Amino acid sequence: MNISEYNIELRDIHLYAHHGVMPQERSIGAWFTIDCKLAISNHECAYSDKITNTVSYADVYETIKAEMRTPSNLLENVGKRIMESLFGQFSTVTAIEMTITKDTPPMGGDRLKACVTLKATR
């Protein structure tokens, strides 16, 4: 058997951060939800059953969490920074798709969410 594609995903990462254009968004902060899908070029972990042959979910989470600590005006910028960090840290990541959702944007809508989805390849 030959594995043709291998992805890892982290869904519903829920973090508090200080992103946004409006001053109160930057000072008070808000909750964000991140979904991240990484395409991986090394399929060896499926055969070896060793963590050293894959990208650790925990390490991906820590990278996302660290980048979310740096305030940005735009979610597009946050996503770009996260993807650059992930590509820099994990040489076997070939593509990333990420959605960042501001759970309660200050727009007065009931149950409104605002999302940005970015896709990048190495």
mmCIF file with all atom_site columns, C-alpha atoms in Angstrom:
data_model
loop_
_atom_site.group_PDB
_atom_site.id
_atom_site.type_symbol
_atom_site.label_atom_id
_atom_site.label_alt_id
_atom_site.label_comp_id
_atom_site.label_asym_id
_atom_site.label_entity_id
_atom_site.label_seq_id
_atom_site.pdbx_PDB_ins_code
_atom_site.Cartn_x
_atom_site.Cartn_y
_atom_site.Cartn_z
_atom_site.occupancy
_atom_site.B_iso_or_equiv
_atom_site.pdbx_formal_charge
_atom_site.auth_seq_id
_atom_site.auth_comp_id
_atom_site.auth_asym_id
_atom_site.auth_atom_id
_atom_site.pdbx_PDB_model_num
ATOM 1   C CA . MET A 1 1   ? 0.000   0.000  0.000  1.00 0.00 ? 1   MET A CA 1
ATOM 2   C CA . ASN A 1 2   ? 1.169   3.518  -0.774 1.00 0.00 ? 2   ASN A CA 1
ATOM 3   C CA . ILE A 1 3   ? -0.235  6.459  1.186  1.00 0.00 ? 3   ILE A CA 1
ATOM 4   C CA . SER A 1 4   ? -0.843  9.245  -1.328 1.00 0.00 ? 4   SER A CA 1
ATOM 5   C CA . GLU A 1 5   ? -1.819  12.057 1.014  1.00 0.00 ? 5   GLU A CA 1
ATOM 6   C CA . TYR A 1 6   ? -1.310  12.820 4.675  1.00 0.00 ? 6   TYR A CA 1
ATOM 7   C CA . ASN A 1 7   ? -2.816  15.728 6.594  1.00 0.00 ? 7   ASN A CA 1
ATOM 8   C CA . ILE A 1 8   ? -3.101  16.666 10.223 1.00 0.00 ? 8   ILE A CA 1
ATOM 9   C CA . GLU A 1 9   ? -5.801  19.005 11.481 1.00 0.00 ? 9   GLU A CA 1
ATOM 10  C CA . LEU A 1 10  ? -6.420  20.935 14.646 1.00 0.00 ? 10  LEU A CA 1
ATOM 11  C CA . ARG A 1 11  ? -9.986  22.171 14.949 1.00 0.00 ? 11  ARG A CA 1
ATOM 12  C CA . ASP A 1 12  ? -11.689 24.553 17.333 1.00 0.00 ? 12  ASP A CA 1
ATOM 13  C CA . ILE A 1 13  ? -8.555  25.967 18.937 1.00 0.00 ? 13  ILE A CA 1
ATOM 14  C CA . HIS A 1 14  ? -10.122 28.561 21.225 1.00 0.00 ? 14  HIS A CA 1
ATOM 15  C CA . LEU A 1 15  ? -7.818  31.412 22.298 1.00 0.00 ? 15  LEU A CA 1
ATOM 16  C CA . TYR A 1 16  ? -8.227  34.875 23.796 1.00 0.00 ? 16  TYR A CA 1
ATOM 17  C CA . ALA A 1 17  ? -6.262  37.545 21.917 1.00 0.00 ? 17  ALA A CA 1
ATOM 18  C CA . HIS A 1 18  ? -6.083  41.262 21.117 1.00 0.00 ? 18  HIS A CA 1
ATOM 19  C CA . HIS A 1 19  ? -6.592  41.563 17.353 1.00 0.00 ? 19  HIS A CA 1
ATOM 20  C CA . GLY A 1 20  ? -8.685  44.166 15.579 1.00 0.00 ? 20  GLY A CA 1
ATOM 21  C CA . VAL A 1 21  ? -8.742  47.637 14.082 1.00 0.00 ? 21  VAL A CA 1
ATOM 22  C CA . MET A 1 22  ? -10.843 49.259 16.801 1.00 0.00 ? 22  MET A CA 1
ATOM 23  C CA . PRO A 1 23  ? -9.029  50.443 19.967 1.00 0.00 ? 23  PRO A CA 1
ATOM 24  C CA . GLN A 1 24  ? -11.309 48.483 22.316 1.00 0.00 ? 24  GLN A CA 1
ATOM 25  C CA . GLU A 1 25  ? -10.555 45.261 20.415 1.00 0.00 ? 25  GLU A CA 1
ATOM 26  C CA . ARG A 1 26  ? -6.862  45.780 20.991 1.00 0.00 ? 26  ARG A CA 1
ATOM 27  C CA . SER A 1 27  ? -7.220  46.730 24.675 1.00 0.00 ? 27  SER A CA 1
ATOM 28  C CA . ILE A 1 28  ? -10.036 44.445 25.845 1.00 0.00 ? 28  ILE A CA 1
ATOM 29  C CA . GLY A 1 29  ? -9.475  41.515 23.482 1.00 0.00 ? 29  GLY A CA 1
ATOM 30  C CA . ALA A 1 30  ? -11.862 38.818 22.311 1.00 0.00 ? 30  ALA A CA 1
ATOM 31  C CA . TRP A 1 31  ? -12.189 35.079 21.758 1.00 0.00 ? 31  TRP A CA 1
ATOM 32  C CA . PHE A 1 32  ? -10.967 33.551 18.513 1.00 0.00 ? 32  PHE A CA 1
ATOM 33  C CA . THR A 1 33  ? -11.351 30.063 17.063 1.00 0.00 ? 33  THR A CA 1
ATOM 34  C CA . ILE A 1 34  ? -8.709  28.628 14.735 1.00 0.00 ? 34  ILE A CA 1
ATOM 35  C CA . ASP A 1 35  ? -8.973  25.605 12.453 1.00 0.00 ? 35  ASP A CA 1
ATOM 36  C CA . CYS A 1 36  ? -5.718  24.503 10.858 1.00 0.00 ? 36  CYS A CA 1
ATOM 37  C CA . LYS A 1 37  ? -5.008  21.792 8.267  1.00 0.00 ? 37  LYS A CA 1
ATOM 38  C CA . LEU A 1 38  ? -1.408  20.898 7.387  1.00 0.00 ? 38  LEU A CA 1
ATOM 39  C CA . ALA A 1 39  ? -0.338  18.729 4.437  1.00 0.00 ? 39  ALA A CA 1
ATOM 40  C CA . ILE A 1 40  ? 2.696   16.656 5.352  1.00 0.00 ? 40  ILE A CA 1
ATOM 41  C CA . SER A 1 41  ? 5.204   15.222 2.851  1.00 0.00 ? 41  SER A CA 1
ATOM 42  C CA . ASN A 1 42  ? 6.704   12.536 5.117  1.00 0.00 ? 42  ASN A CA 1
ATOM 43  C CA . HIS A 1 43  ? 4.371   9.523  5.480  1.00 0.00 ? 43  HIS A CA 1
ATOM 44  C CA . GLU A 1 44  ? 6.900   7.450  7.437  1.00 0.00 ? 44  GLU A CA 1
ATOM 45  C CA . CYS A 1 45  ? 4.958   7.780  10.711 1.00 0.00 ? 45  CYS A CA 1
ATOM 46  C CA . ALA A 1 46  ? 2.146   5.619  9.317  1.00 0.00 ? 46  ALA A CA 1
ATOM 47  C CA . TYR A 1 47  ? 4.641   2.770  8.969  1.00 0.00 ? 47  TYR A CA 1
ATOM 48  C CA . SER A 1 48  ? 7.015   3.417  11.879 1.00 0.00 ? 48  SER A CA 1
ATOM 49  C CA . ASP A 1 49  ? 4.431   4.457  14.507 1.00 0.00 ? 49  ASP A CA 1
ATOM 50  C CA . LYS A 1 50  ? 6.997   6.942  15.888 1.00 0.00 ? 50  LYS A CA 1
ATOM 51  C CA . ILE A 1 51  ? 6.266   10.546 16.857 1.00 0.00 ? 51  ILE A CA 1
ATOM 52  C CA . THR A 1 52  ? 9.678   11.570 15.552 1.00 0.00 ? 52  THR A CA 1
ATOM 53  C CA . ASN A 1 53  ? 8.463   10.858 11.999 1.00 0.00 ? 53  ASN A CA 1
ATOM 54  C CA . THR A 1 54  ? 5.531   13.249 12.083 1.00 0.00 ? 54  THR A CA 1
ATOM 55  C CA . VAL A 1 55  ? 4.502   16.772 13.025 1.00 0.00 ? 55  VAL A CA 1
ATOM 56  C CA . SER A 1 56  ? 3.367   16.927 16.647 1.00 0.00 ? 56  SER A CA 1
ATOM 57  C CA . TYR A 1 57  ? -0.128  18.313 17.222 1.00 0.00 ? 57  TYR A CA 1
ATOM 58  C CA . ALA A 1 58  ? 1.100   19.761 20.491 1.00 0.00 ? 58  ALA A CA 1
ATOM 59  C CA . ASP A 1 59  ? 3.921   21.658 18.780 1.00 0.00 ? 59  ASP A CA 1
ATOM 60  C CA . VAL A 1 60  ? 1.524   23.046 16.148 1.00 0.00 ? 60  VAL A CA 1
ATOM 61  C CA . TYR A 1 61  ? -0.801  24.216 18.926 1.00 0.00 ? 61  TYR A CA 1
ATOM 62  C CA . GLU A 1 62  ? 2.034   25.924 20.800 1.00 0.00 ? 62  GLU A CA 1
ATOM 63  C CA . THR A 1 63  ? 3.153   27.722 17.620 1.00 0.00 ? 63  THR A CA 1
ATOM 64  C CA . ILE A 1 64  ? -0.383  28.987 16.947 1.00 0.00 ? 64  ILE A CA 1
ATOM 65  C CA . LYS A 1 65  ? -0.812  30.052 20.575 1.00 0.00 ? 65  LYS A CA 1
ATOM 66  C CA . ALA A 1 66  ? 2.490   31.964 20.537 1.00 0.00 ? 66  ALA A CA 1
ATOM 67  C CA . GLU A 1 67  ? 1.630   33.873 17.344 1.00 0.00 ? 67  GLU A CA 1
ATOM 68  C CA . MET A 1 68  ? -1.856  34.721 18.636 1.00 0.00 ? 68  MET A CA 1
ATOM 69  C CA . ARG A 1 69  ? -0.202  36.624 21.523 1.00 0.00 ? 69  ARG A CA 1
ATOM 70  C CA . THR A 1 70  ? 1.114   39.300 19.129 1.00 0.00 ? 70  THR A CA 1
ATOM 71  C CA . PRO A 1 71  ? -1.662  41.815 18.348 1.00 0.00 ? 71  PRO A CA 1
ATOM 72  C CA . SER A 1 72  ? -2.543  42.580 14.724 1.00 0.00 ? 72  SER A CA 1
ATOM 73  C CA . ASN A 1 73  ? -5.098  44.837 13.110 1.00 0.00 ? 73  ASN A CA 1
ATOM 74  C CA . LEU A 1 74  ? -6.178  42.202 10.601 1.00 0.00 ? 74  LEU A CA 1
ATOM 75  C CA . LEU A 1 75  ? -6.842  38.479 10.896 1.00 0.00 ? 75  LEU A CA 1
ATOM 76  C CA . GLU A 1 76  ? -5.140  38.092 7.502  1.00 0.00 ? 76  GLU A CA 1
ATOM 77  C CA . ASN A 1 77  ? -1.894  39.262 9.092  1.00 0.00 ? 77  ASN A CA 1
ATOM 78  C CA . VAL A 1 78  ? -2.308  36.922 12.053 1.00 0.00 ? 78  VAL A CA 1
ATOM 79  C CA . GLY A 1 79  ? -2.851  33.989 9.686  1.00 0.00 ? 79  GLY A CA 1
ATOM 80  C CA . LYS A 1 80  ? 0.158   34.892 7.553  1.00 0.00 ? 80  LYS A CA 1
ATOM 81  C CA . ARG A 1 81  ? 2.389   35.052 10.629 1.00 0.00 ? 81  ARG A CA 1
ATOM 82  C CA . ILE A 1 82  ? 1.128   31.721 11.940 1.00 0.00 ? 82  ILE A CA 1
ATOM 83  C CA . MET A 1 83  ? 1.700   30.021 8.581  1.00 0.00 ? 83  MET A CA 1
ATOM 84  C CA . GLU A 1 84  ? 5.207   31.472 8.252  1.00 0.00 ? 84  GLU A CA 1
ATOM 85  C CA . SER A 1 85  ? 6.046   30.142 11.716 1.00 0.00 ? 85  SER A CA 1
ATOM 86  C CA . LEU A 1 86  ? 4.640   26.695 10.943 1.00 0.00 ? 86  LEU A CA 1
ATOM 87  C CA . PHE A 1 87  ? 6.534   26.467 7.640  1.00 0.00 ? 87  PHE A CA 1
ATOM 88  C CA . GLY A 1 88  ? 9.698   27.616 9.409  1.00 0.00 ? 88  GLY A CA 1
ATOM 89  C CA . GLN A 1 89  ? 9.369   25.100 12.226 1.00 0.00 ? 89  GLN A CA 1
ATOM 90  C CA . PHE A 1 90  ? 8.258   22.033 10.247 1.00 0.00 ? 90  PHE A CA 1
ATOM 91  C CA . SER A 1 91  ? 10.182  21.263 7.055  1.00 0.00 ? 91  SER A CA 1
ATOM 92  C CA . THR A 1 92  ? 7.788   18.448 6.071  1.00 0.00 ? 92  THR A CA 1
ATOM 93  C CA . VAL A 1 93  ? 4.728   20.744 5.947  1.00 0.00 ? 93  VAL A CA 1
ATOM 94  C CA . THR A 1 94  ? 3.972   21.387 2.260  1.00 0.00 ? 94  THR A CA 1
ATOM 95  C CA . ALA A 1 95  ? 0.661   23.276 2.499  1.00 0.00 ? 95  ALA A CA 1
ATOM 96  C CA . ILE A 1 96  ? -1.517  24.929 5.124  1.00 0.00 ? 96  ILE A CA 1
ATOM 97  C CA . GLU A 1 97  ? -5.174  25.889 5.159  1.00 0.00 ? 97  GLU A CA 1
ATOM 98  C CA . MET A 1 98  ? -6.281  27.960 8.128  1.00 0.00 ? 98  MET A CA 1
ATOM 99  C CA . THR A 1 99  ? -9.504  29.636 9.203  1.00 0.00 ? 99  THR A CA 1
ATOM 100 C CA . ILE A 1 100 ? -9.408  32.226 11.969 1.00 0.00 ? 100 ILE A CA 1
ATOM 101 C CA . THR A 1 101 ? -12.784 33.224 13.402 1.00 0.00 ? 101 THR A CA 1
ATOM 102 C CA . LYS A 1 102 ? -13.457 36.241 15.588 1.00 0.00 ? 102 LYS A CA 1
ATOM 103 C CA . ASP A 1 103 ? -16.201 34.785 17.757 1.00 0.00 ? 103 ASP A CA 1
ATOM 104 C CA . THR A 1 104 ? -17.872 38.066 18.712 1.00 0.00 ? 104 THR A CA 1
ATOM 105 C CA . PRO A 1 105 ? -16.901 40.896 16.335 1.00 0.00 ? 105 PRO A CA 1
ATOM 106 C CA . PRO A 1 106 ? -18.088 44.353 17.459 1.00 0.00 ? 106 PRO A CA 1
ATOM 107 C CA . MET A 1 107 ? -20.721 44.732 14.745 1.00 0.00 ? 107 MET A CA 1
ATOM 108 C CA . GLY A 1 108 ? -23.930 44.400 16.758 1.00 0.00 ? 108 GLY A CA 1
ATOM 109 C CA . GLY A 1 109 ? -25.118 41.160 15.147 1.00 0.00 ? 109 GLY A CA 1
ATOM 110 C CA . ASP A 1 110 ? -26.723 38.390 17.157 1.00 0.00 ? 110 ASP A CA 1
ATOM 111 C CA . ARG A 1 111 ? -24.473 35.295 17.086 1.00 0.00 ? 111 ARG A CA 1
ATOM 112 C CA . LEU A 1 112 ? -22.366 36.876 14.340 1.00 0.00 ? 112 LEU A CA 1
ATOM 113 C CA . LYS A 1 113 ? -18.890 35.514 13.643 1.00 0.00 ? 113 LYS A CA 1
ATOM 114 C CA . ALA A 1 114 ? -16.275 36.902 11.258 1.00 0.00 ? 114 ALA A CA 1
ATOM 115 C CA . CYS A 1 115 ? -13.831 34.522 9.562  1.00 0.00 ? 115 CYS A CA 1
ATOM 116 C CA . VAL A 1 116 ? -10.771 34.684 7.356  1.00 0.00 ? 116 VAL A CA 1
ATOM 117 C CA . THR A 1 117 ? -9.504  31.597 5.506  1.00 0.00 ? 117 THR A CA 1
ATOM 118 C CA . LEU A 1 118 ? -5.964  31.511 4.134  1.00 0.00 ? 118 LEU A CA 1
ATOM 119 C CA . LYS A 1 119 ? -4.243  28.839 2.039  1.00 0.00 ? 119 LYS A CA 1
ATOM 120 C CA . ALA A 1 120 ? -0.507  28.654 1.407  1.00 0.00 ? 120 ALA A CA 1
ATOM 121 C CA . THR A 1 121 ? 1.983   26.248 -0.118 1.00 0.00 ? 121 THR A CA 1
ATOM 122 C CA . ARG A 1 122 ? 5.704   25.997 0.399  1.00 0.00 ? 122 ARG A CA 1
#
